[in-house]
Coordinates of C-alpha atoms in Angstrom, one line a residue:
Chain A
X16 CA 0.0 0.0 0.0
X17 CA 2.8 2.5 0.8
X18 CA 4.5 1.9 -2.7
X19 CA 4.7 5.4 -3.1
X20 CA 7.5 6.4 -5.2
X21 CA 7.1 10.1 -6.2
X22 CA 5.6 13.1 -3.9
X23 CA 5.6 16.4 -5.4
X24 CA 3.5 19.8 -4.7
X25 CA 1.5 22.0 -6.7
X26 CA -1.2 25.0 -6.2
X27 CA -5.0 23.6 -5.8
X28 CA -6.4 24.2 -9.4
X29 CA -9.4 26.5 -9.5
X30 CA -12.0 24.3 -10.8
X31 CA -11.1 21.3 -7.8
X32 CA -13.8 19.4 -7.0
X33 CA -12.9 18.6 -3.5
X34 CA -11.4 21.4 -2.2
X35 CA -13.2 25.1 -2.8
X36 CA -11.8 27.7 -0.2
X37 CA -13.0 31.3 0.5
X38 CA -13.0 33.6 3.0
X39 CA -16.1 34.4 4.8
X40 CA -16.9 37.9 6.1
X41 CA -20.1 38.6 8.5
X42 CA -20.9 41.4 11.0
X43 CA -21.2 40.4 14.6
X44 CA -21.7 42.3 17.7
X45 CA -21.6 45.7 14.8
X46 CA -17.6 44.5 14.4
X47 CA -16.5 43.0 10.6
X48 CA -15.1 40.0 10.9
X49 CA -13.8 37.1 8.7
X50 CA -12.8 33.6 8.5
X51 CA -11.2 31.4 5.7
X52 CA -13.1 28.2 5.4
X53 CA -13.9 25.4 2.6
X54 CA -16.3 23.9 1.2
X55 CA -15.8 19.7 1.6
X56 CA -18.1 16.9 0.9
X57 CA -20.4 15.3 3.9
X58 CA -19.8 11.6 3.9
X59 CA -21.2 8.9 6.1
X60 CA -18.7 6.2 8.5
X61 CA -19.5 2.7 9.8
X62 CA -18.5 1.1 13.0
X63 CA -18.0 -2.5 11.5
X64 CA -18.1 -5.4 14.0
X65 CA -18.0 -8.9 13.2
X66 CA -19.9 -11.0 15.6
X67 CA -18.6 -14.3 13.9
X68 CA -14.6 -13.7 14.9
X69 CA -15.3 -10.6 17.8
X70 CA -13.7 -8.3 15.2
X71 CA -14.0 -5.1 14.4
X72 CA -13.8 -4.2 10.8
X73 CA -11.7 -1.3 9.8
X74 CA -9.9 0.2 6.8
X75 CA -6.0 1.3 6.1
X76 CA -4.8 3.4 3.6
X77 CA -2.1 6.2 2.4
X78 CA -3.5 9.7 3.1
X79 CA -1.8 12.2 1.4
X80 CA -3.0 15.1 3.9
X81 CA -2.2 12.8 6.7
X82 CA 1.2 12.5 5.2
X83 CA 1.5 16.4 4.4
X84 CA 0.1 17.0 8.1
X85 CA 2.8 14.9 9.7
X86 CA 6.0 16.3 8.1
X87 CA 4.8 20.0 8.9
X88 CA 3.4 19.5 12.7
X89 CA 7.7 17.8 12.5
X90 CA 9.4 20.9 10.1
X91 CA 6.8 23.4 9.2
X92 CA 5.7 24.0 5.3
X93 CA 8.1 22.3 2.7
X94 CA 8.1 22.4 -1.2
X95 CA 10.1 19.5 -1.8
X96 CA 9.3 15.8 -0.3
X97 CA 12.4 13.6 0.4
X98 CA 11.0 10.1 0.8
X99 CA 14.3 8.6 2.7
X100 CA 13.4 11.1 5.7
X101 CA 9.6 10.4 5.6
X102 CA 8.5 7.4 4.3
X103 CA 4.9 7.5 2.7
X104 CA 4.0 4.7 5.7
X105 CA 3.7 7.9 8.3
X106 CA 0.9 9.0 5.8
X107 CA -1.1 5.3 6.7
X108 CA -4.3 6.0 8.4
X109 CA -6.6 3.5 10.4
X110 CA -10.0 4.3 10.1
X111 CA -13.5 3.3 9.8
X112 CA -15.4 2.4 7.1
X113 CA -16.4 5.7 5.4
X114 CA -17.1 7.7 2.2
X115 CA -18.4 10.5 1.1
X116 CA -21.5 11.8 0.3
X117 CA -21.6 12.7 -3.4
X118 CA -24.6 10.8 -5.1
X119 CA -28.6 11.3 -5.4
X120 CA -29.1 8.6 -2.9
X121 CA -30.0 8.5 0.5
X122 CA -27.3 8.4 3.4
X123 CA -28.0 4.6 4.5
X124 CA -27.7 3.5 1.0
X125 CA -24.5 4.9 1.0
X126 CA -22.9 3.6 3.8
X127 CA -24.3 0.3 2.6
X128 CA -22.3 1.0 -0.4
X129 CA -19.2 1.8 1.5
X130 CA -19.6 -1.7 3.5
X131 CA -19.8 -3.7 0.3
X132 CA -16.7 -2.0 -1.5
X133 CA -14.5 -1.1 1.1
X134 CA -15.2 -4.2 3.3
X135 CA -16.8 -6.7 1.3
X136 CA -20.1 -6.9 3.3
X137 CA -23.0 -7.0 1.5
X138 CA -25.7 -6.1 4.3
X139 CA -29.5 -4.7 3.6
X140 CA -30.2 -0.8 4.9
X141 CA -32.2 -2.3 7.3
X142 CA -29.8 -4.1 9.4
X143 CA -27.2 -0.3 9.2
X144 CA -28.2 1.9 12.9
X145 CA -27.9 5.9 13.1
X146 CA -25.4 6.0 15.8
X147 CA -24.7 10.0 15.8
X148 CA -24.8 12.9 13.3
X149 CA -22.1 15.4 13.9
X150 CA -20.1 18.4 12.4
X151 CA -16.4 17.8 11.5
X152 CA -13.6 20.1 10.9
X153 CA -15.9 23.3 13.1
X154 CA -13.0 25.2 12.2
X155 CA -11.9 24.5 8.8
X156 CA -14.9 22.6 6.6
X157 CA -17.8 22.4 8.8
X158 CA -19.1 19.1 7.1
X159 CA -20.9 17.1 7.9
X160 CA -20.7 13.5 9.3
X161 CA -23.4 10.4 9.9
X162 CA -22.0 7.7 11.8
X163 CA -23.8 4.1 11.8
X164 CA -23.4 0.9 13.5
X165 CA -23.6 -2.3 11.7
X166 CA -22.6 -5.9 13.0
X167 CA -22.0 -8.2 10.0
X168 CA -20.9 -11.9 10.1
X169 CA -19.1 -14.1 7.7
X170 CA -22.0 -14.9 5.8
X171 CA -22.3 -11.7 4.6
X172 CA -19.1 -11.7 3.3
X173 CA -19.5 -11.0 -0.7
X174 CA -16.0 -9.9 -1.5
X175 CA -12.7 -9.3 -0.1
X176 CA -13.3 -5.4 -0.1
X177 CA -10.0 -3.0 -1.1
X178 CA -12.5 -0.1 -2.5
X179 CA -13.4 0.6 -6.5
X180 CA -11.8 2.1 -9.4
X181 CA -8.4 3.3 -8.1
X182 CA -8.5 3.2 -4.5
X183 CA -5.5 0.8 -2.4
X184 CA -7.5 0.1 0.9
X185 CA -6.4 -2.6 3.2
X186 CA -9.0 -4.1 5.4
X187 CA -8.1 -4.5 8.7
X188 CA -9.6 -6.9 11.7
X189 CA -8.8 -5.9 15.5
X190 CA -9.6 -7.9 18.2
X191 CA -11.4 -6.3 21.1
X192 CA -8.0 -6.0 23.0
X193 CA -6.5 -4.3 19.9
X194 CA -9.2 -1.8 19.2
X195 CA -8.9 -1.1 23.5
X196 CA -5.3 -0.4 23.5
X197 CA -6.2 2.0 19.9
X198 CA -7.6 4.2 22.8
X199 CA -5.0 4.3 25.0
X200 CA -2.8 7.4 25.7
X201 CA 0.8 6.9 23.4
X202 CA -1.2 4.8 20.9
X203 CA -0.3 6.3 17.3
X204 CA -2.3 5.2 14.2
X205 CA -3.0 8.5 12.8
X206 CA -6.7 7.6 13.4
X207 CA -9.4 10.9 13.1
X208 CA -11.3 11.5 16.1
X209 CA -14.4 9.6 14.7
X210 CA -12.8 6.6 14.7
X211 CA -11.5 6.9 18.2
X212 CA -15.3 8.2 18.9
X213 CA -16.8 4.9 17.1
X214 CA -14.3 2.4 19.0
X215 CA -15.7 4.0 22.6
X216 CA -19.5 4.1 21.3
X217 CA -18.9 0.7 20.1
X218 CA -17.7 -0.4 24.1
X219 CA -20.0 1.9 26.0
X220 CA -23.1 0.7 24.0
X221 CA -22.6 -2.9 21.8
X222 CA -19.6 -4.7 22.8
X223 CA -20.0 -8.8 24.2
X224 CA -20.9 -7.9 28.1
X225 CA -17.2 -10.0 29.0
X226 CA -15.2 -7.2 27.3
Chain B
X27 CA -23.5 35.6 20.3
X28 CA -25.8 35.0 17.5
X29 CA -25.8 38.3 16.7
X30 CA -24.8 38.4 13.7
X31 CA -26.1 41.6 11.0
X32 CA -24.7 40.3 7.7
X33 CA -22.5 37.5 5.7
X34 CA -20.8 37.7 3.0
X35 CA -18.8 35.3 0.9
X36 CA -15.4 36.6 -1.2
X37 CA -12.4 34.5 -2.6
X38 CA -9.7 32.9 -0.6
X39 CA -6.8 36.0 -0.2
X40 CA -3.5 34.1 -1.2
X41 CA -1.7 35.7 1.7
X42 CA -4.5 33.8 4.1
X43 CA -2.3 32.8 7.2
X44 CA -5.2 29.9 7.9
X45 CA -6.0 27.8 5.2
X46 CA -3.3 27.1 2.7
X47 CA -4.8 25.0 0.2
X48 CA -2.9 22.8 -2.5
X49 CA -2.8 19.6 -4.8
X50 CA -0.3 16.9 -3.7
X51 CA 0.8 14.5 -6.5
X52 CA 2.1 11.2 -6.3
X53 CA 2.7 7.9 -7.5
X54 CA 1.3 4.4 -5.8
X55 CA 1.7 1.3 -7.5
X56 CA 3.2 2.9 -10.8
X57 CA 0.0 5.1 -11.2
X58 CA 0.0 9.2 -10.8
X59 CA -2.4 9.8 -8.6
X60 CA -3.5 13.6 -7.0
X61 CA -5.1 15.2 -4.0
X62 CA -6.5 17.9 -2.9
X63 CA -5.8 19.1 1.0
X64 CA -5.0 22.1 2.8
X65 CA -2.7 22.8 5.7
X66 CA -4.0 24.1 8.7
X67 CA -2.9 24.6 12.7
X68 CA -2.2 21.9 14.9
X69 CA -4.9 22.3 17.8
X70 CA -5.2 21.0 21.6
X71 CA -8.8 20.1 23.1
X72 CA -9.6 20.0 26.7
X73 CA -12.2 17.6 28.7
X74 CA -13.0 20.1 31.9
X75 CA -15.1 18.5 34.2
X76 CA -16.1 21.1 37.8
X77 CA -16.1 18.0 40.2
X78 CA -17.1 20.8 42.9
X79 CA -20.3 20.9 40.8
X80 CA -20.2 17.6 38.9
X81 CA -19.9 19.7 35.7
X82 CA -18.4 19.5 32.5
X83 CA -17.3 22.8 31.2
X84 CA -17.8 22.8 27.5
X85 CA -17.7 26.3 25.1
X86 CA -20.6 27.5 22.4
X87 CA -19.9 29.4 19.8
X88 CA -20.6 31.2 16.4
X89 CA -18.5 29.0 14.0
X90 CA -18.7 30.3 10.1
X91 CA -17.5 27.3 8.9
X92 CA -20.1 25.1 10.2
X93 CA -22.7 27.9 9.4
X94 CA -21.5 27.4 5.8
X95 CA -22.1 23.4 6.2
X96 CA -25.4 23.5 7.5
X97 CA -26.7 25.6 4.7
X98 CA -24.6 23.7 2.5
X99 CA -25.5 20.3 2.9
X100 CA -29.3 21.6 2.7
X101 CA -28.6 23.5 -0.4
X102 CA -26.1 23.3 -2.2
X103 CA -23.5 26.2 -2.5
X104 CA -24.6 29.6 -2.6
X105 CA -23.5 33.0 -3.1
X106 CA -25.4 34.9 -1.0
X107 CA -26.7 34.6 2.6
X108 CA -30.5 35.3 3.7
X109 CA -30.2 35.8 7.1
X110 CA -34.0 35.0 7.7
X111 CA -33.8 31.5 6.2
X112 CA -30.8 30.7 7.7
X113 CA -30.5 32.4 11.0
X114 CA -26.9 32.7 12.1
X115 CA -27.9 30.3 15.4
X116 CA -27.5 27.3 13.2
X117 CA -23.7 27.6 12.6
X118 CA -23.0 28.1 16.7
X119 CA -21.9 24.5 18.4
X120 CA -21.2 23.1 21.2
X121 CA -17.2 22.3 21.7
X122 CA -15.1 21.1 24.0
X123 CA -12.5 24.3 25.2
X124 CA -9.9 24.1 22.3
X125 CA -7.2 26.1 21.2
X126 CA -4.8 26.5 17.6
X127 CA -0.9 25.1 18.3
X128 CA 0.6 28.3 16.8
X129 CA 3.1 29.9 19.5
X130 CA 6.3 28.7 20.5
X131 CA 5.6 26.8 23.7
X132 CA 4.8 23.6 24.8
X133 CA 1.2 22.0 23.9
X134 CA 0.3 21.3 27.4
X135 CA 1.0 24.9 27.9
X136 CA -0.9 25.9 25.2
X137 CA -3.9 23.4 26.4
X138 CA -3.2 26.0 30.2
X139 CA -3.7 29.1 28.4
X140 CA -6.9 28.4 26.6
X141 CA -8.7 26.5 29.8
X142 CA -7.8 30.2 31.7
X143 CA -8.8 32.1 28.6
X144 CA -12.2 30.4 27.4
X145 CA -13.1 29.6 30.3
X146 CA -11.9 30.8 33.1
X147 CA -9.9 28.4 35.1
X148 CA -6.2 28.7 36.5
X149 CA -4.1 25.4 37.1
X150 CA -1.2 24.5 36.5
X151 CA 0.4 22.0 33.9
X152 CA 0.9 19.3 36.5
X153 CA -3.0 18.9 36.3
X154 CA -3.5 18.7 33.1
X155 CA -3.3 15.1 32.1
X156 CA -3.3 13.8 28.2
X157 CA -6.2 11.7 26.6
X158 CA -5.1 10.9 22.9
X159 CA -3.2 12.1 20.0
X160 CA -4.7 11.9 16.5
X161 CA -5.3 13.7 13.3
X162 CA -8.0 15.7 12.4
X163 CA -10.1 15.7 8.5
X164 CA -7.7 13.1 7.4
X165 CA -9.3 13.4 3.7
X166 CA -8.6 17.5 3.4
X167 CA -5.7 19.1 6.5
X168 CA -4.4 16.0 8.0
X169 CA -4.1 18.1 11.5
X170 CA -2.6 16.7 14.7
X171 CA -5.0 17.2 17.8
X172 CA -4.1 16.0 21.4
X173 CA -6.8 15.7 23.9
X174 CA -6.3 16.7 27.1
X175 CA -8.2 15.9 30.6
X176 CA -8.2 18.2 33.4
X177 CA -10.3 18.2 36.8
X178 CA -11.3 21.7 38.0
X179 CA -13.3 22.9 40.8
X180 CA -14.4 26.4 41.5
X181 CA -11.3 27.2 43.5
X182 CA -9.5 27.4 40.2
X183 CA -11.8 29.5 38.8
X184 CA -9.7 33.1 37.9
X185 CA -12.0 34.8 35.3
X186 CA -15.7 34.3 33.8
X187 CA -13.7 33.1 30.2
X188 CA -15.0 34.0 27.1
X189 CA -11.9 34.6 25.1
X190 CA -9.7 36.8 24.3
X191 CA -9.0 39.8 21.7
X192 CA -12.6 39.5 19.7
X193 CA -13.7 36.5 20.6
X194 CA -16.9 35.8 21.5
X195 CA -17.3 32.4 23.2
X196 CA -19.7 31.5 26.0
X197 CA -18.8 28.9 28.8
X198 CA -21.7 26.1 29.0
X199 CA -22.2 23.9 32.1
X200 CA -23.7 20.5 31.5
X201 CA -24.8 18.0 33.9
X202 CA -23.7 14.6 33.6
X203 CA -27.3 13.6 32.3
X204 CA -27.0 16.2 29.6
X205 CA -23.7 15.4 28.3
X206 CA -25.0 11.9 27.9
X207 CA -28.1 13.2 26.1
X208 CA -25.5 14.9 23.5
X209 CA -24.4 11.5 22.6
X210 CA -28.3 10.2 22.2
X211 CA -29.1 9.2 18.3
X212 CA -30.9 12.5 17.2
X213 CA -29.1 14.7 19.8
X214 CA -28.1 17.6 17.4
X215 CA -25.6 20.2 18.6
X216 CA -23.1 21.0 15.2
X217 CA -20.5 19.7 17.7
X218 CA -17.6 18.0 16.2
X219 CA -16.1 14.5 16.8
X220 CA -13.4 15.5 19.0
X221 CA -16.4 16.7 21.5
X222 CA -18.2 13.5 21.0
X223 CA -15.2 11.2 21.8
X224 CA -14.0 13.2 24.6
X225 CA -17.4 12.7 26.6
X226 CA -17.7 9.2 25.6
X227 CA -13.9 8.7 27.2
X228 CA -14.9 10.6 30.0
X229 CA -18.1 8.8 30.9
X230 CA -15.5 5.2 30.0
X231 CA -12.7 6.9 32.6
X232 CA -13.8 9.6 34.4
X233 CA -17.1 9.9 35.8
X234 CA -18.5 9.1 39.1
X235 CA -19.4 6.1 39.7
X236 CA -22.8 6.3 40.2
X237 CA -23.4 7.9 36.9

């Protein structure tokens, strides 16, 4: 997965359709103000557990803002990348299930979608829970998130997963054990909030009552 | 808060000292593949809990970016803002005290200054214990957040809070009851993940028993 062999920068192009930033101005309290913001997709993620092995399902993969994010929190902005001091592994996330919300269908069907192509579990709509609906990014994107619940079991497994057209996404099972110690202070797995969130929803609220 | 007279919208300035947008390119597996992110500031997060009052301290505030989302994801984009369709109450959420890494001292420092400054509490580093590192929007900035835990009481308190400079943030108290109502399917607040996951690790670690 992190058979990266090139990095290089450039400036966003105007017509990107991920990434559309502008500043915002508004009046409050009779004082101007502004704030720089963007415009990014909603998108739906799945706690994943499998009841037939006690694992939870989730999903790996190179992050190229992860990647940027880690070598400036280190040395500031850069131009240049130089793969011997930061290997493209430091940009590997572990994450839920998730995708984003870009199609005329509802948010459900979606994260159904996600569980069959990313994960390989083909599940109905009707067996996918609302766990939360949140904002991510309040300071940056303001987008926002649906988070569902789904326990799946090997006979629901359809495919091996890996994601469509050209995504590289390794699925990853954790044990109970391995998804606790996820939570633990020092652990490292450049994991967003949500999934952290997901893992203690997922122990507060639907783990086997001997965890 | 909410008072908020008139938005705007304009183009990102190319000088913005907040959002820093770019397209990263790179190869994976012999293929040239892009992405769209920005760089933004590293941030700290705080769970305050008042045991003298078996409170959690948490901040609300007017957050453009999220009022951009909500109308957003309901709409579409947009040029212009009517104020009377979209009051300016539906971009203010409810956070945990937070702050932006951008000063030349320590993060559990930094995580000090903003519990004095939003809201209004003076103790010292020793106190202040950490939760979790992770990174933030991990499709678009890739930012590093730690979590923080600190126990207050109202012997620390130094100030009301509320900010500094032109900020206009206003400290909430929530009961243990209603911090678990936040994390009820259906419980809408535009409160990001980070928020979420630090309740959920307070009610795991933290809280009373008897709660």
């Amino acid at each position: 997965m992190e058979n990266v062999s090139k990095i290089w920068l450039g400036p966003l192009p105007a017509d990107s359709p991920y990434v559309k930033p502008f500043r915002m101005y508004y009046i409050q309290n009779g004082v101007e103000k502004n704030w720089d913001l963007l415009k990014v997709h909603d998108s739906v993620a799945i706690i994943l557990y499998n009841s037939s092995r006690q694992k939870l399902v989730l999903v790996r993969q190179f992050r190229p803002a992860v990647y940027h994010g880690v070598i400036t929190s280190e040395k500031g902005t850069f131009d240049s990348v130089d793969l011997q001091s930061f290997p493209p592994s430091i940009g590997v996330t572990l994450e839920l299930c998730a995708g984003i919300v870009d199609k005329s269908k509802s948010w459900v069907e979606i994260a159904r979608e996600e569980v069959l192509e990313e994960c390989g579990y083909d599940v109905p709509v009707e067996r996918i829970e609302e766990v939360m609906v949140y904002r991510s990014g309040v300071g940056s994107s303001g987008a926002k998130q649906a988070m569902y619940y789904c326990e799946v079991s090997d006979a629901d497994k359809a495919n091996s997963g890996g994601g469509v057209d050209d995504e590289i996404i390794e699925v990853v099972e954790l044990s109970l054990d391995e998804a606790k110690r996820m939570l633990q202070k020092g652990a490292v797995n450049n994991s967003p909030p949500s999934c952290l969130m997901g893992l203690l929803w997922f122990f507060a609220n639907k783990a086997p009552a001997a965890v």
